[in-house]
Amino acid sequence: MENITIAIDGFSSTGKSTIAKLIAKKYNYVYVDTGAMYRAVTLFAMQNNLVTIDFLKKEDLVKQLENISLEFIFNSDLGYAEMFLNGENVEKEIRTLAVSKLVSKVATISEVRKKLVLEQQRFGEKGGVVMDGRDIGTVVFPNAELKLFMTASADKRATRRYKELLDRGDKVSFDDILFNVQERDRIDSTREDSPLLKAEDAIEFDNSDMGIAEQFERMCSLVDQKIAQN
Ligand code: DC
């Protein structure tokens, strides 16, 4: 029985990574959080004064791309891999609202996407991977055996993200989070290069009113079916 590739795409804060981690654990697959890669490039750009709310120095960032090394290093205490940018653990910094506010802008740059997509394809060469993002089923792995597409209302998503950030001790306002969720939806869905789209053969999950346990159960039966067919 061959390992399959599972592509999970969808809007921000739809719980893609929570589900992807659970699936990876159950099937002993590798989980790749591609959003973390775009976030790490964004953090690099922020640290080098190449992006703010007011500007994006696209050419300068593109020139610096060869100086950006991204690595996922598995943390057995946490049970998932953390993101390292040029050898430094940046897992916490990349999850801040400051990075969320700029990441969609950086993710519009085709040269950034090209670099990250190649790295993502390498991670998935042998199958046995669960990858989440915006363009996994459409661009990174158009032949993935199983494609899932997750949606939920903006209000529900903002509420979840708001609680997450408050639990971590970040001081944020709900309105700011809701605006960020809606703004990222808009930029991610309308960009020219690899916009967020549901692949034709993706199975949609609207989890506005569906709990994790129910989604997980339904998805596992899809995974089992695909593994059996493979
Ligand atoms: O999944 P996330 O919220 O951590 O992703 C952060 C941003 O990165 C998202 O707003 C758009 C971008 N992204 C992307 O363009 N393509 C991907 N495959 C993953 C993320």
Short mmCIF file of C-alpha atoms and ligand atoms in Angstrom, two decimals:
data_model
loop_
_atom_site.label_atom_id
_atom_site.label_comp_id
_atom_site.label_asym_id
_atom_site.label_seq_id
_atom_site.Cartn_x
_atom_site.Cartn_y
_atom_site.Cartn_z
CA MET A 1 0.00 0.00 0.00
CA GLU A 2 1.48 3.33 -1.11
CA ASN A 3 1.50 6.48 0.98
CA ILE A 4 -0.75 9.18 -0.42
CA THR A 5 -0.47 12.97 -0.59
CA ILE A 6 -3.13 14.98 1.24
CA ALA A 7 -3.62 18.62 0.23
CA ILE A 8 -5.60 20.87 2.58
CA ASP A 9 -6.43 24.35 1.32
CA GLY A 10 -8.78 27.01 2.53
CA PHE A 11 -9.30 30.41 4.06
CA SER A 12 -7.24 31.66 6.99
CA SER A 13 -8.13 30.42 10.47
CA THR A 14 -10.37 27.59 9.28
CA GLY A 15 -8.49 25.10 11.45
CA LYS A 16 -6.47 23.60 8.58
CA SER A 17 -3.35 23.09 10.66
CA THR A 18 -5.21 21.56 13.62
CA ILE A 19 -6.80 18.94 11.37
CA ALA A 20 -3.63 18.42 9.32
CA LYS A 21 -1.60 17.71 12.47
CA LEU A 22 -4.19 15.19 13.70
CA ILE A 23 -4.24 13.39 10.35
CA ALA A 24 -0.43 13.35 10.15
CA LYS A 25 -0.23 11.86 13.64
CA LYS A 26 -2.82 9.17 12.98
CA TYR A 27 -1.29 7.99 9.69
CA ASN A 28 2.32 8.67 10.67
CA TYR A 29 2.66 11.15 7.78
CA VAL A 30 4.81 14.29 7.61
CA TYR A 31 2.91 17.54 8.19
CA VAL A 32 4.03 20.64 6.28
CA ASP A 33 2.57 24.03 7.22
CA THR A 34 3.25 26.10 4.10
CA GLY A 35 1.79 29.23 5.71
CA ALA A 36 4.70 29.08 8.17
CA MET A 37 7.09 29.36 5.22
CA TYR A 38 5.37 32.50 3.85
CA ARG A 39 5.28 33.88 7.39
CA ALA A 40 9.03 33.27 7.88
CA VAL A 41 9.87 35.06 4.61
CA THR A 42 7.66 37.93 5.81
CA LEU A 43 9.48 38.05 9.16
CA PHE A 44 12.80 38.20 7.29
CA ALA A 45 11.44 41.10 5.19
CA MET A 46 10.27 42.91 8.34
CA GLN A 47 13.63 42.43 10.07
CA ASN A 48 15.39 43.89 7.03
CA ASN A 49 13.00 46.81 6.65
CA LEU A 50 11.71 45.55 3.30
CA VAL A 51 8.03 45.57 4.19
CA THR A 52 5.69 47.64 6.37
CA ILE A 53 1.99 48.47 6.09
CA ASP A 54 2.99 51.36 3.80
CA PHE A 55 5.54 49.79 1.49
CA LEU A 56 6.96 46.59 0.03
CA LYS A 57 10.48 46.68 -1.46
CA LYS A 58 9.79 43.83 -3.83
CA GLU A 59 13.00 43.92 -5.91
CA ASP A 60 15.19 44.13 -2.80
CA LEU A 61 13.40 41.21 -1.19
CA VAL A 62 13.68 39.12 -4.36
CA LYS A 63 17.45 39.80 -4.42
CA GLN A 64 17.71 38.61 -0.82
CA LEU A 65 15.76 35.37 -1.36
CA GLU A 66 18.96 33.35 -1.75
CA ASN A 67 19.91 34.44 1.78
CA ILE A 68 16.76 32.96 3.27
CA SER A 69 17.02 29.42 4.55
CA LEU A 70 13.93 27.76 5.94
CA GLU A 71 13.88 24.54 7.91
CA PHE A 72 11.24 22.59 9.80
CA ILE A 73 12.69 20.90 12.89
CA PHE A 74 10.52 18.40 14.70
CA ASN A 75 9.91 19.16 18.38
CA SER A 76 8.97 15.91 20.07
CA ASP A 77 7.57 17.69 23.15
CA LEU A 78 5.13 19.63 20.97
CA GLY A 79 4.54 16.78 18.52
CA TYR A 80 5.09 18.96 15.44
CA ALA A 81 7.87 20.68 13.53
CA GLU A 82 8.83 24.27 14.31
CA MET A 83 9.96 26.81 11.74
CA PHE A 84 13.60 27.92 11.72
CA LEU A 85 14.67 30.97 9.73
CA ASN A 86 18.41 31.05 9.01
CA GLY A 87 19.03 28.69 11.93
CA GLU A 88 16.85 30.53 14.44
CA ASN A 89 13.61 29.20 15.90
CA VAL A 90 10.95 31.75 14.84
CA GLU A 91 7.86 29.68 15.59
CA LYS A 92 6.48 32.28 18.03
CA GLU A 93 7.31 35.43 16.07
CA ILE A 94 5.73 34.21 12.85
CA ARG A 95 2.33 33.74 14.56
CA THR A 96 1.96 37.36 15.71
CA LEU A 97 -0.68 39.72 14.31
CA ALA A 98 2.16 41.97 13.05
CA VAL A 99 3.27 39.17 10.69
CA SER A 100 -0.34 38.26 9.79
CA LYS A 101 -0.90 41.84 8.68
CA LEU A 102 1.93 41.71 6.12
CA VAL A 103 2.13 38.09 5.01
CA SER A 104 -0.52 38.20 2.26
CA LYS A 105 1.30 41.11 0.67
CA VAL A 106 4.60 39.20 0.60
CA ALA A 107 2.80 36.08 -0.66
CA THR A 108 1.76 37.93 -3.85
CA ILE A 109 5.39 38.00 -5.07
CA SER A 110 5.85 35.34 -7.78
CA GLU A 111 9.56 34.83 -7.06
CA VAL A 112 8.77 34.11 -3.40
CA ARG A 113 6.08 31.63 -4.43
CA LYS A 114 8.40 29.92 -6.92
CA LYS A 115 11.06 29.34 -4.28
CA LEU A 116 8.63 28.06 -1.66
CA VAL A 117 6.62 25.85 -4.05
CA LEU A 118 9.83 24.07 -5.13
CA GLU A 119 10.76 23.43 -1.51
CA GLN A 120 7.24 22.19 -0.77
CA GLN A 121 7.31 19.81 -3.74
CA ARG A 122 10.59 18.39 -2.46
CA PHE A 123 9.06 17.71 0.99
CA GLY A 124 6.28 15.74 -0.69
CA GLU A 125 8.31 13.80 -3.25
CA LYS A 126 7.78 10.44 -1.58
CA GLY A 127 4.12 10.88 -0.56
CA GLY A 128 3.07 10.28 3.01
CA VAL A 129 2.58 14.00 3.48
CA VAL A 130 -0.22 16.25 4.71
CA MET A 131 0.34 19.79 3.49
CA ASP A 132 -1.85 22.79 4.22
CA GLY A 133 -1.97 26.20 2.55
CA ARG A 134 -3.78 28.07 -0.20
CA ASP A 135 -2.50 26.52 -3.43
CA ILE A 136 -1.55 22.97 -2.48
CA GLY A 137 -4.27 21.17 -4.46
CA THR A 138 -4.06 23.61 -7.39
CA VAL A 139 -0.34 24.34 -7.82
CA VAL A 140 1.97 22.43 -5.46
CA PHE A 141 0.37 18.98 -5.80
CA PRO A 142 -2.29 19.12 -8.54
CA ASN A 143 -2.21 15.30 -8.56
CA ALA A 144 -2.67 14.83 -4.82
CA GLU A 145 -4.80 11.76 -4.12
CA LEU A 146 -6.94 13.63 -1.60
CA LYS A 147 -7.79 17.33 -1.65
CA LEU A 148 -9.74 19.02 1.11
CA PHE A 149 -10.97 22.62 1.05
CA MET A 150 -11.94 24.30 4.32
CA THR A 151 -14.21 27.28 4.82
CA ALA A 152 -16.09 28.92 7.71
CA SER A 153 -17.75 32.29 8.23
CA ALA A 154 -15.36 35.21 8.78
CA ASP A 155 -16.92 35.89 12.16
CA LYS A 156 -16.37 32.35 13.43
CA ARG A 157 -12.80 32.35 12.16
CA ALA A 158 -11.98 35.71 13.75
CA THR A 159 -13.46 34.52 17.06
CA ARG A 160 -11.23 31.41 17.02
CA ARG A 161 -8.10 33.39 16.14
CA TYR A 162 -8.92 36.04 18.74
CA LYS A 163 -9.15 33.39 21.50
CA GLU A 164 -5.90 31.77 20.33
CA LEU A 165 -3.97 35.04 20.51
CA LEU A 166 -5.51 36.01 23.87
CA ASP A 167 -4.58 32.58 25.28
CA ARG A 168 -1.00 33.21 24.20
CA GLY A 169 -1.03 36.50 26.08
CA ASP A 170 -1.09 38.80 23.01
CA LYS A 171 -3.03 42.03 23.45
CA VAL A 172 -5.27 42.28 20.39
CA SER A 173 -8.70 43.67 19.57
CA PHE A 174 -11.42 41.52 18.01
CA ASP A 175 -12.12 44.14 15.33
CA ASP A 176 -8.47 44.17 14.32
CA ILE A 177 -8.50 40.36 13.94
CA LEU A 178 -11.76 40.35 11.99
CA PHE A 179 -10.40 43.01 9.64
CA ASN A 180 -7.19 41.01 9.19
CA VAL A 181 -9.10 37.79 8.39
CA GLN A 182 -11.25 39.58 5.78
CA GLU A 183 -8.32 41.45 4.29
CA ARG A 184 -6.24 38.27 3.93
CA ASP A 185 -9.22 36.50 2.28
CA ARG A 186 -9.42 39.35 -0.20
CA ILE A 187 -5.70 39.49 -1.04
CA ASP A 188 -5.23 35.69 -1.07
CA SER A 189 -8.23 35.16 -3.37
CA THR A 190 -7.57 37.98 -5.82
CA ARG A 191 -3.81 37.83 -6.33
CA GLU A 192 -2.66 37.03 -9.85
CA ASP A 193 -0.21 34.24 -9.05
CA SER A 194 -1.82 31.11 -7.56
CA PRO A 195 -4.90 32.67 -5.96
CA LEU A 196 -6.76 30.76 -3.28
CA LEU A 197 -9.16 28.56 -5.25
CA LYS A 198 -10.98 25.36 -4.54
CA ALA A 199 -9.55 22.71 -6.87
CA GLU A 200 -12.27 21.08 -8.96
CA ASP A 201 -11.70 17.73 -7.32
CA ALA A 202 -11.42 19.06 -3.75
CA ILE A 203 -13.97 18.09 -1.11
CA GLU A 204 -15.33 21.11 0.73
CA PHE A 205 -15.80 21.30 4.50
CA ASP A 206 -17.65 24.27 5.93
CA ASN A 207 -16.83 24.03 9.60
CA SER A 208 -18.71 27.11 10.84
CA ASP A 209 -20.87 24.73 12.87
CA MET A 210 -18.85 21.52 12.81
CA GLY A 211 -16.53 20.50 15.64
CA ILE A 212 -13.00 19.13 15.26
CA ALA A 213 -14.00 15.57 16.21
CA GLU A 214 -16.68 15.34 13.51
CA GLN A 215 -14.44 16.83 10.81
CA PHE A 216 -11.60 14.55 11.78
CA GLU A 217 -13.80 11.45 11.65
CA ARG A 218 -15.19 12.37 8.22
CA MET A 219 -11.77 13.18 6.83
CA CYS A 220 -10.23 9.97 8.15
CA SER A 221 -12.83 7.92 6.33
CA LEU A 222 -11.90 9.77 3.11
CA VAL A 223 -8.20 9.12 3.79
CA ASP A 224 -8.91 5.41 4.41
CA GLN A 225 -10.84 5.18 1.14
CA LYS A 226 -8.04 6.81 -0.83
CA ILE A 227 -5.35 4.67 0.77
CA ALA A 228 -7.36 1.54 -0.05
CA GLN A 229 -7.77 2.66 -3.69
CA ASN A 230 -4.11 3.54 -4.09
O1 DC B 1 -2.02 29.48 6.69
P1 DC B 1 -1.56 30.83 7.23
O2 DC B 1 -2.67 31.70 7.72
O3 DC B 1 -0.46 30.69 8.23
O4 DC B 1 -0.92 31.56 5.96
C1 DC B 1 -0.38 32.84 6.03
C2 DC B 1 -0.47 33.55 4.70
O5 DC B 1 0.46 32.97 3.78
C3 DC B 1 -1.81 33.54 3.99
O6 DC B 1 -2.59 34.67 4.32
C4 DC B 1 -1.45 33.53 2.53
C5 DC B 1 -0.08 32.95 2.46
N1 DC B 1 -0.05 31.56 1.96
C6 DC B 1 -0.05 31.39 0.61
O7 DC B 1 -0.15 32.36 -0.14
N2 DC B 1 0.07 30.15 0.08
C7 DC B 1 0.17 29.08 0.88
N3 DC B 1 0.31 27.86 0.34
C8 DC B 1 0.15 29.23 2.28
C9 DC B 1 0.01 30.50 2.80
#
